[in-house]
Coordinates of C-alpha atoms in Angstrom, one line a residue:
M1 CA -24.8 -8.9 21.5
P2 CA -28.4 -8.6 22.6
Q3 CA -29.2 -12.2 21.5
F4 CA -27.1 -15.0 20.1
N5 CA -29.5 -15.6 17.2
I6 CA -27.0 -15.9 14.4
W7 CA -27.8 -16.8 10.8
I8 CA -25.5 -17.3 7.8
L9 CA -25.5 -14.5 5.3
F10 CA -23.5 -16.4 2.7
S11 CA -20.2 -18.2 2.2
F12 CA -17.3 -18.1 -0.2
H13 CA -14.9 -20.8 -1.3
L14 CA -11.4 -19.4 -1.9
A15 CA -8.6 -20.9 -3.8
D16 CA -6.2 -21.4 -0.9
I17 CA -6.1 -21.6 2.9
I18 CA -7.2 -18.3 4.5
S19 CA -4.5 -16.9 6.8
T20 CA -6.0 -13.6 7.9
V21 CA -9.4 -11.8 7.9
E22 CA -9.9 -8.1 8.6
F23 CA -12.8 -5.6 8.3
N24 CA -11.9 -2.0 7.5
Y25 CA -12.8 0.9 9.8
S26 CA -16.3 1.4 8.3
G27 CA -17.0 -2.3 7.9
D28 CA -17.9 -1.8 4.3
L29 CA -14.8 -3.7 3.1
L30 CA -13.5 -7.1 4.3
A31 CA -10.1 -8.3 3.3
T32 CA -8.7 -11.9 3.4
G33 CA -5.2 -13.0 2.9
D34 CA -4.2 -16.6 2.0
K35 CA -1.3 -19.0 1.9
G36 CA -0.8 -18.3 -1.8
G37 CA 0.0 -14.6 -1.1
R38 CA -3.3 -13.3 -2.5
V39 CA -5.5 -10.6 -1.0
V40 CA -9.2 -10.8 -1.7
I41 CA -11.3 -7.8 -0.8
F42 CA -15.1 -8.1 -0.4
Q43 CA -17.4 -5.0 -0.6
R44 CA -20.7 -4.6 1.1
E45 CA -23.5 -4.0 -1.5
Q46 CA -25.4 -0.8 -1.0
E47 CA -29.1 -1.8 -0.8
G48 CA -32.2 -0.2 -2.4
N49 CA -35.0 1.4 -0.5
N50 CA -37.1 -1.8 -0.6
R51 CA -34.7 -3.6 1.7
S52 CA -33.0 -2.6 4.9
H53 CA -29.3 -1.6 4.7
S54 CA -28.3 -4.1 7.4
R55 CA -29.0 -6.9 4.9
G56 CA -26.3 -5.7 2.5
E57 CA -24.3 -8.7 1.2
Y58 CA -20.6 -8.8 0.5
N59 CA -19.3 -9.5 -3.0
V60 CA -15.8 -9.8 -4.4
Y61 CA -14.5 -6.3 -5.0
S62 CA -10.8 -6.8 -5.8
T63 CA -8.3 -9.6 -5.9
F64 CA -4.6 -9.1 -6.3
Q65 CA -1.3 -10.9 -5.6
S66 CA 0.3 -9.2 -2.7
H67 CA 3.4 -11.4 -2.1
E68 CA 5.4 -13.9 -4.2
P69 CA 7.6 -16.7 -2.9
E70 CA 11.3 -15.6 -2.5
F71 CA 14.6 -17.3 -1.7
D72 CA 17.2 -15.9 0.7
Y73 CA 20.5 -17.0 -0.9
L74 CA 22.6 -15.8 2.1
K75 CA 20.7 -18.0 4.5
S76 CA 19.5 -20.6 2.0
L77 CA 16.0 -20.1 3.2
E78 CA 12.7 -20.1 1.3
I79 CA 10.4 -17.2 2.2
E80 CA 6.8 -18.1 1.9
E81 CA 4.3 -15.9 0.1
K82 CA 1.7 -16.6 2.8
I83 CA 0.0 -13.4 4.1
N84 CA 0.4 -13.3 7.9
K85 CA -1.6 -10.2 8.7
I86 CA -3.6 -7.4 7.0
R87 CA -4.3 -4.1 8.6
W88 CA -6.5 -1.3 7.1
L89 CA -5.6 2.4 7.4
P90 CA -8.4 4.9 8.1
Q91 CA -9.9 6.2 4.9
Q92 CA -8.8 9.8 4.1
N93 CA -10.1 10.1 0.5
A94 CA -11.8 8.1 -2.2
A95 CA -9.0 5.5 -2.2
H96 CA -8.4 2.7 0.5
F97 CA -5.1 1.8 1.9
L98 CA -4.0 -1.4 3.7
L99 CA -0.8 -3.0 5.0
S100 CA -0.1 -6.7 4.2
T101 CA 2.8 -8.8 5.4
N102 CA 4.4 -12.2 4.9
D103 CA 7.3 -13.5 7.0
K104 CA 9.7 -10.8 6.0
T105 CA 8.2 -7.9 3.9
I106 CA 5.4 -5.4 4.6
K107 CA 3.7 -3.7 1.7
L108 CA 1.4 -0.7 1.7
W109 CA -1.3 -1.1 -1.0
K110 CA -3.6 1.5 -2.5
I111 CA -7.0 0.3 -3.7
S112 CA -8.7 2.8 -6.0
E113 CA -11.6 2.9 -8.5
R114 CA -11.5 4.1 -12.1
D115 CA -14.6 4.6 -14.1
K116 CA -13.3 7.2 -16.7
R117 CA -10.5 7.2 -19.2
A118 CA -8.8 10.0 -21.0
E119 CA -9.0 10.1 -24.8
G120 CA -7.5 12.5 -27.4
Y121 CA -3.8 12.6 -26.3
N122 CA -1.5 14.8 -28.3
L123 CA 1.6 12.5 -28.2
K124 CA -0.3 9.1 -28.4
D125 CA -2.7 7.7 -30.9
E126 CA -6.0 5.9 -29.9
N127 CA -4.1 2.6 -29.4
G128 CA -1.6 4.1 -27.0
R129 CA 1.4 4.1 -29.4
L130 CA 3.6 7.2 -29.4
R131 CA 3.1 9.5 -32.4
D132 CA 5.9 11.2 -34.3
P133 CA 6.1 14.7 -32.8
F134 CA 7.0 16.2 -36.2
R135 CA 3.7 15.0 -37.7
I136 CA 1.6 16.7 -35.0
T137 CA 0.2 19.9 -36.6
S138 CA -2.4 20.9 -34.0
L139 CA -2.9 20.7 -30.3
R140 CA -6.0 19.1 -28.8
V141 CA -7.4 18.9 -25.3
P142 CA -7.9 15.4 -23.9
V143 CA -11.4 14.5 -22.7
L144 CA -12.6 12.1 -20.1
K145 CA -14.9 9.3 -21.3
P146 CA -16.9 6.9 -19.1
M147 CA -15.7 3.3 -18.9
D148 CA -16.6 0.1 -17.0
L149 CA -15.6 0.4 -13.3
M150 CA -12.1 -0.9 -12.7
V151 CA -10.6 -1.5 -9.3
E152 CA -6.9 -1.1 -9.2
A153 CA -4.5 -2.3 -6.4
S154 CA -1.1 -0.7 -6.6
P155 CA 1.8 -1.1 -4.1
R156 CA 2.8 2.4 -2.7
R157 CA 5.5 1.4 -0.2
I158 CA 7.6 -1.7 0.4
F159 CA 9.1 -2.0 3.9
A160 CA 11.7 -4.7 3.8
N161 CA 15.0 -6.0 5.3
A162 CA 14.2 -5.0 8.9
H163 CA 13.2 -8.4 10.4
T164 CA 15.6 -11.4 10.8
Y165 CA 12.8 -13.6 12.2
H166 CA 9.2 -14.2 11.0
I167 CA 6.8 -11.3 11.3
N168 CA 3.8 -12.3 13.3
S169 CA 2.0 -8.9 13.9
I170 CA 1.5 -5.5 12.4
S171 CA -0.6 -2.8 14.0
V172 CA -1.4 0.8 12.8
N173 CA -0.9 3.4 15.5
S174 CA -3.7 5.9 16.5
D175 CA -1.7 8.8 15.1
H176 CA -2.3 7.2 11.6
E177 CA 1.3 8.0 10.7
T178 CA 3.2 5.2 12.3
Y179 CA 2.8 1.4 12.7
L180 CA 4.7 -1.4 14.5
S181 CA 5.7 -4.7 13.2
A182 CA 6.7 -7.6 15.5
D183 CA 8.7 -10.8 14.9
D184 CA 9.8 -13.5 17.3
L185 CA 12.4 -11.4 19.1
R186 CA 12.0 -7.8 18.0
I187 CA 9.4 -5.0 17.5
N188 CA 10.1 -2.2 15.1
L189 CA 8.3 1.2 14.8
W190 CA 7.8 2.5 11.2
H191 CA 6.7 5.7 9.7
L192 CA 4.3 5.1 6.8
E193 CA 6.2 7.5 4.5
I194 CA 9.7 6.1 5.2
T195 CA 10.6 2.7 3.9
D196 CA 14.4 2.5 4.4
R197 CA 14.6 2.7 8.2
S198 CA 12.6 1.8 11.3
F199 CA 13.2 2.2 15.0
N200 CA 13.8 -0.9 17.1
I201 CA 11.6 -0.5 20.2
V202 CA 11.8 -4.0 21.7
D203 CA 14.7 -6.5 21.5
I204 CA 14.5 -9.6 23.6
K205 CA 17.3 -11.5 21.8
P206 CA 19.8 -12.8 24.4
A207 CA 23.5 -12.5 23.8
N208 CA 23.6 -16.3 23.7
M209 CA 20.7 -17.9 21.8
E210 CA 21.0 -21.0 24.0
E211 CA 19.7 -18.8 26.8
L212 CA 16.5 -18.0 24.9
T213 CA 13.5 -18.7 27.1
E214 CA 10.6 -16.9 25.3
V215 CA 9.5 -15.4 22.0
I216 CA 7.1 -12.6 21.1
T217 CA 3.8 -13.9 19.9
A218 CA 1.7 -10.8 19.2
A219 CA 1.8 -7.0 19.5
E220 CA -0.8 -4.2 19.1
C221 CA -1.0 -0.4 19.4
H222 CA -3.4 1.2 21.9
P223 CA -6.5 2.5 20.0
N224 CA -6.3 6.0 21.5
Q225 CA -2.9 6.6 23.0
C226 CA -0.2 6.6 20.3
N227 CA 2.6 6.1 22.9
V228 CA 1.2 2.9 24.4
F229 CA 1.5 -0.6 22.9
V230 CA 1.3 -4.2 24.2
Y231 CA 3.1 -7.4 23.3
S232 CA 2.6 -10.9 24.5
S233 CA 5.1 -13.8 24.9
S234 CA 5.2 -17.6 24.7
K235 CA 5.7 -17.6 28.5
G236 CA 2.1 -16.3 29.0
T237 CA 3.2 -12.8 30.0
I238 CA 1.9 -9.5 28.6
R239 CA 4.0 -6.3 28.6
L240 CA 2.3 -3.0 28.4
C241 CA 4.8 -0.4 27.2
D242 CA 4.9 3.3 27.1
M243 CA 7.3 4.7 24.5
R244 CA 7.6 8.0 26.5
A245 CA 9.4 6.1 29.3
S246 CA 12.4 4.8 27.3
A247 CA 13.5 4.3 23.7
L248 CA 13.8 0.6 24.3
C249 CA 10.7 -1.0 25.9
D250 CA 12.0 -4.5 26.5
S251 CA 13.1 -4.3 30.2
N252 CA 11.1 -5.9 32.9
T253 CA 9.0 -3.0 34.2
P254 CA 6.1 -2.7 36.7
S255 CA 3.9 -2.8 33.6
D256 CA 4.6 -6.5 33.1
I257 CA 1.3 -8.3 33.5
P258 CA 2.0 -11.9 34.5
C259 CA -0.1 -14.9 33.8
E260 CA -2.3 -16.1 36.6
P261 CA -0.4 -18.3 39.1
E262 CA -1.2 -21.9 38.3
D263 CA -2.3 -24.4 40.9
P264 CA 0.8 -26.6 41.5
S265 CA -1.4 -29.7 41.7
S266 CA -2.7 -29.2 38.1
R267 CA 0.8 -28.5 36.6
S268 CA 1.9 -30.8 33.8
F269 CA 4.4 -31.2 31.0
F270 CA 2.0 -29.1 28.8
S271 CA 1.4 -26.2 31.2
E272 CA 4.0 -23.9 29.6
I273 CA 2.9 -24.7 26.0
I274 CA -0.8 -24.0 26.7
S275 CA -0.1 -20.8 28.6
S276 CA 1.6 -19.3 25.5
I277 CA -0.5 -16.3 24.3
S278 CA -1.5 -16.5 20.7
D279 CA -3.3 -13.2 20.3
V280 CA -3.7 -9.9 22.2
K281 CA -6.3 -7.2 21.4
F282 CA -7.2 -3.9 23.0
S283 CA -10.9 -3.1 23.3
H284 CA -12.2 -0.2 21.1
S285 CA -12.5 2.0 24.2
G286 CA -8.9 1.3 25.2
R287 CA -10.0 0.4 28.8
Y288 CA -9.7 -3.4 28.4
M289 CA -7.4 -5.9 26.8
M290 CA -8.1 -9.5 25.7
T291 CA -5.6 -12.3 25.5
R292 CA -6.1 -15.8 24.0
D293 CA -4.1 -18.8 25.2
Y294 CA -4.7 -22.4 24.1
L295 CA -7.7 -23.2 26.3
S296 CA -9.1 -19.8 27.4
V297 CA -9.7 -16.1 26.7
K298 CA -8.9 -13.6 29.4
V299 CA -10.1 -10.0 29.7
W300 CA -7.8 -7.6 31.6
D301 CA -8.6 -4.1 32.9
L302 CA -5.6 -1.9 32.2
N303 CA -6.1 -0.2 35.6
M304 CA -5.7 -3.5 37.4
E305 CA -2.6 -5.6 36.4
S306 CA -2.7 -8.2 39.1
R307 CA -5.2 -10.6 37.5
P308 CA -7.8 -10.8 34.7
V309 CA -11.3 -9.4 35.4
E310 CA -12.9 -12.1 33.2
T311 CA -11.9 -15.6 32.1
Y312 CA -13.8 -17.6 29.6
Q313 CA -13.1 -21.3 28.9
V314 CA -13.1 -21.9 25.2
H315 CA -12.7 -25.7 25.0
E316 CA -11.8 -26.9 28.5
Y317 CA -12.9 -30.4 27.5
L318 CA -9.6 -30.7 25.5
R319 CA -7.5 -30.7 28.7
S320 CA -7.7 -34.4 28.8
K321 CA -6.6 -34.6 25.2
L322 CA -3.4 -32.6 25.5
C323 CA -1.2 -35.6 24.9
S324 CA -2.7 -36.5 21.5
L325 CA -2.9 -32.8 20.6
Y326 CA 0.8 -32.5 21.3
E327 CA 1.6 -35.5 19.1
N328 CA -0.3 -34.1 16.1
D329 CA 1.1 -30.6 16.7
C330 CA -2.4 -29.1 17.2
I331 CA -1.3 -27.8 20.6
F332 CA 0.8 -25.2 18.8
D333 CA -2.2 -23.8 16.9
K334 CA -2.5 -20.0 17.2
F335 CA -6.1 -19.0 17.7
E336 CA -7.1 -15.3 17.3
C337 CA -9.8 -13.4 19.2
C338 CA -11.9 -10.3 18.5
W339 CA -14.2 -7.8 20.1
N340 CA -17.6 -6.7 18.8
G341 CA -18.0 -3.0 18.1
S342 CA -19.4 -2.1 21.6
D343 CA -16.8 -4.2 23.5
N344 CA -19.6 -6.2 25.3
A345 CA -19.1 -9.5 23.4
I346 CA -16.0 -11.4 22.2
M347 CA -15.4 -14.2 19.8
T348 CA -12.7 -16.8 19.2
G349 CA -12.3 -20.1 17.3
S350 CA -12.0 -23.8 18.2
Y351 CA -11.8 -27.2 16.5
N352 CA -14.3 -29.0 14.4
N353 CA -15.1 -25.7 12.7
F354 CA -16.6 -24.5 16.0
F355 CA -16.4 -20.9 17.1
R356 CA -17.3 -19.5 20.5
M357 CA -19.0 -16.2 21.4
F358 CA -19.2 -14.8 24.9
D359 CA -21.6 -12.1 26.2
R360 CA -19.7 -10.0 28.8
N361 CA -22.9 -8.6 30.3
T362 CA -24.9 -11.7 30.8
R363 CA -22.0 -14.2 30.9
R364 CA -23.8 -16.3 28.4
D365 CA -21.9 -18.2 25.8
I366 CA -22.6 -20.1 22.7
T367 CA -20.8 -22.6 20.4
L368 CA -21.6 -22.4 16.6
E369 CA -20.3 -24.3 13.7
A370 CA -19.1 -22.9 10.3
S371 CA -19.8 -25.7 7.9
R372 CA -20.9 -25.9 4.2
E373 CA -23.1 -29.0 5.0
S374 CA -25.2 -27.3 7.7
S375 CA -25.1 -23.7 6.5
K376 CA -27.6 -22.7 3.9
P377 CA -27.9 -19.0 3.1
R378 CA -30.2 -17.2 5.6
A379 CA -30.6 -20.4 7.7
I380 CA -30.3 -19.8 11.5
L381 CA -27.4 -21.6 13.0
K382 CA -28.1 -24.1 15.8
P383 CA -26.0 -24.0 18.9
R384 CA -23.6 -27.0 19.2
K385 CA -22.6 -28.7 22.4
V386 CA -19.7 -31.1 23.1
C387 CA -20.3 -34.1 25.3
T388 CA -17.3 -35.1 27.5
G389 CA -18.6 -38.4 28.8
G390 CA -21.6 -40.5 29.8
K391 CA -24.8 -40.4 27.7
R392 CA -24.8 -38.2 24.7
K393 CA -27.9 -36.2 23.9
K394 CA -29.3 -35.9 20.4
D395 CA -27.7 -32.6 19.4
E396 CA -24.4 -33.2 21.2
I397 CA -21.1 -34.3 19.6
S398 CA -18.7 -36.4 21.5
V399 CA -15.2 -35.0 22.3
D400 CA -13.7 -38.1 20.7
S401 CA -15.5 -37.3 17.4
L402 CA -14.1 -33.8 17.0
D403 CA -12.1 -33.2 13.8
F404 CA -8.9 -31.4 14.7
N405 CA -8.0 -30.8 11.1
K406 CA -11.0 -28.4 10.9
K407 CA -10.2 -25.4 12.9
I408 CA -11.3 -21.7 13.1
L409 CA -8.1 -19.7 13.6
H410 CA -9.1 -16.4 12.1
T411 CA -12.2 -14.4 12.9
A412 CA -13.3 -10.7 12.5
W413 CA -16.2 -8.7 13.8
H414 CA -17.8 -5.8 12.0
P415 CA -16.9 -2.5 13.9
K416 CA -20.5 -1.2 14.1
E417 CA -22.9 -4.1 13.5
N418 CA -23.4 -7.7 14.6
I419 CA -21.9 -9.2 11.4
I420 CA -19.0 -11.6 11.8
A421 CA -16.5 -13.2 9.4
V422 CA -15.1 -16.6 10.1
A423 CA -12.4 -18.4 8.1
A424 CA -12.6 -22.2 8.0
T425 CA -9.6 -23.5 6.1
N426 CA -10.3 -22.1 2.6
N427 CA -14.0 -21.2 3.2
L428 CA -15.1 -17.7 4.3
Y429 CA -18.4 -17.5 6.2
I430 CA -20.2 -14.3 6.9
F431 CA -22.9 -14.5 9.6
Q432 CA -25.3 -11.8 10.8
D433 CA -27.4 -11.4 13.9
K434 CA -31.0 -12.0 12.9
I435 CA -32.3 -9.3 15.3
N436 CA -30.0 -6.7 13.6

């Protein structure tokens, strides 16, 4: 980003806690999923000549129930309706397609518009009731009449019964024909047209579950090379896999990218927990990769696997609070991260409804707050600072005053412009760079 001069465009209050946020490939649509299994899609308004296009606001375009609560009678388990991930497919025609998943089932949805309806059927009357064929004495040609715009969401495919454990990631491949889905122990490769079978490409389940030492936390396809994907683990390792090398990509190969060796003097009971990677994202160019662990964001060059080329501390001031964060389970929160469209800035969330942005060129960073109290439409956000001790300045907030119940886990960046979407519990904020 050229400047961190962010202002709020507007905010939405949704019915349930937001669990995922995703822009489509053009950035004109923004989808959110929530704990109630609903998908809400926002569309960017096309602006008139008197105002610049970059000021286009997002309004609700479509809302539909993607998943319902289920019960697995064989295992006596309730399956939540919560949407874990949404991924858009590249637009091929007038309709839009997206994948949404809960813990067990992935669905492919088609979102289409209808502004005309057919009238004058031969076998139906005007109310839609079937007519007696023996009373039809003449044939007529149906005609299309204009009607109010209607947005329809219809499920086109349902991919089920392939995951024993909870699905944490889905990622559409660059061939636009396949996608992968990952749970705690396995990664499957699907074809978008085939629902009854998938190929298991990673399986880290040990023969004896008591020997289990790590789980898969995130997975993503390479943006340009359809044979390459990456997955991360709770041990803090990243595995870069090439499907041309072998059918099963779970063996320890030279492409394993280890976490940075930790200073033995700073090792503690929490070291393994905070090294767990909660999100991994390729850059748009495919040259770099970003990983988020509990305290930091690391940027890796795919041509150099020995160590990250950049490390950004997100909330290092929490290192002294790890004991209390462990007691209230916050230490297990899974923060996501995202790139901007040109790969020169990154964003991730924190507590107290703070989110952090890092400029890779200047190494500047900023902390901003997504809050209904301090965010009026088109008001410029003021940077926030956290005070760790000593005298607190006027605009600073003490680390002891942070609200750990308010957290920014899900963020998304417009693929072409400096517009960002931030989910704060059940509030969605959309911010825009004022210089844009």
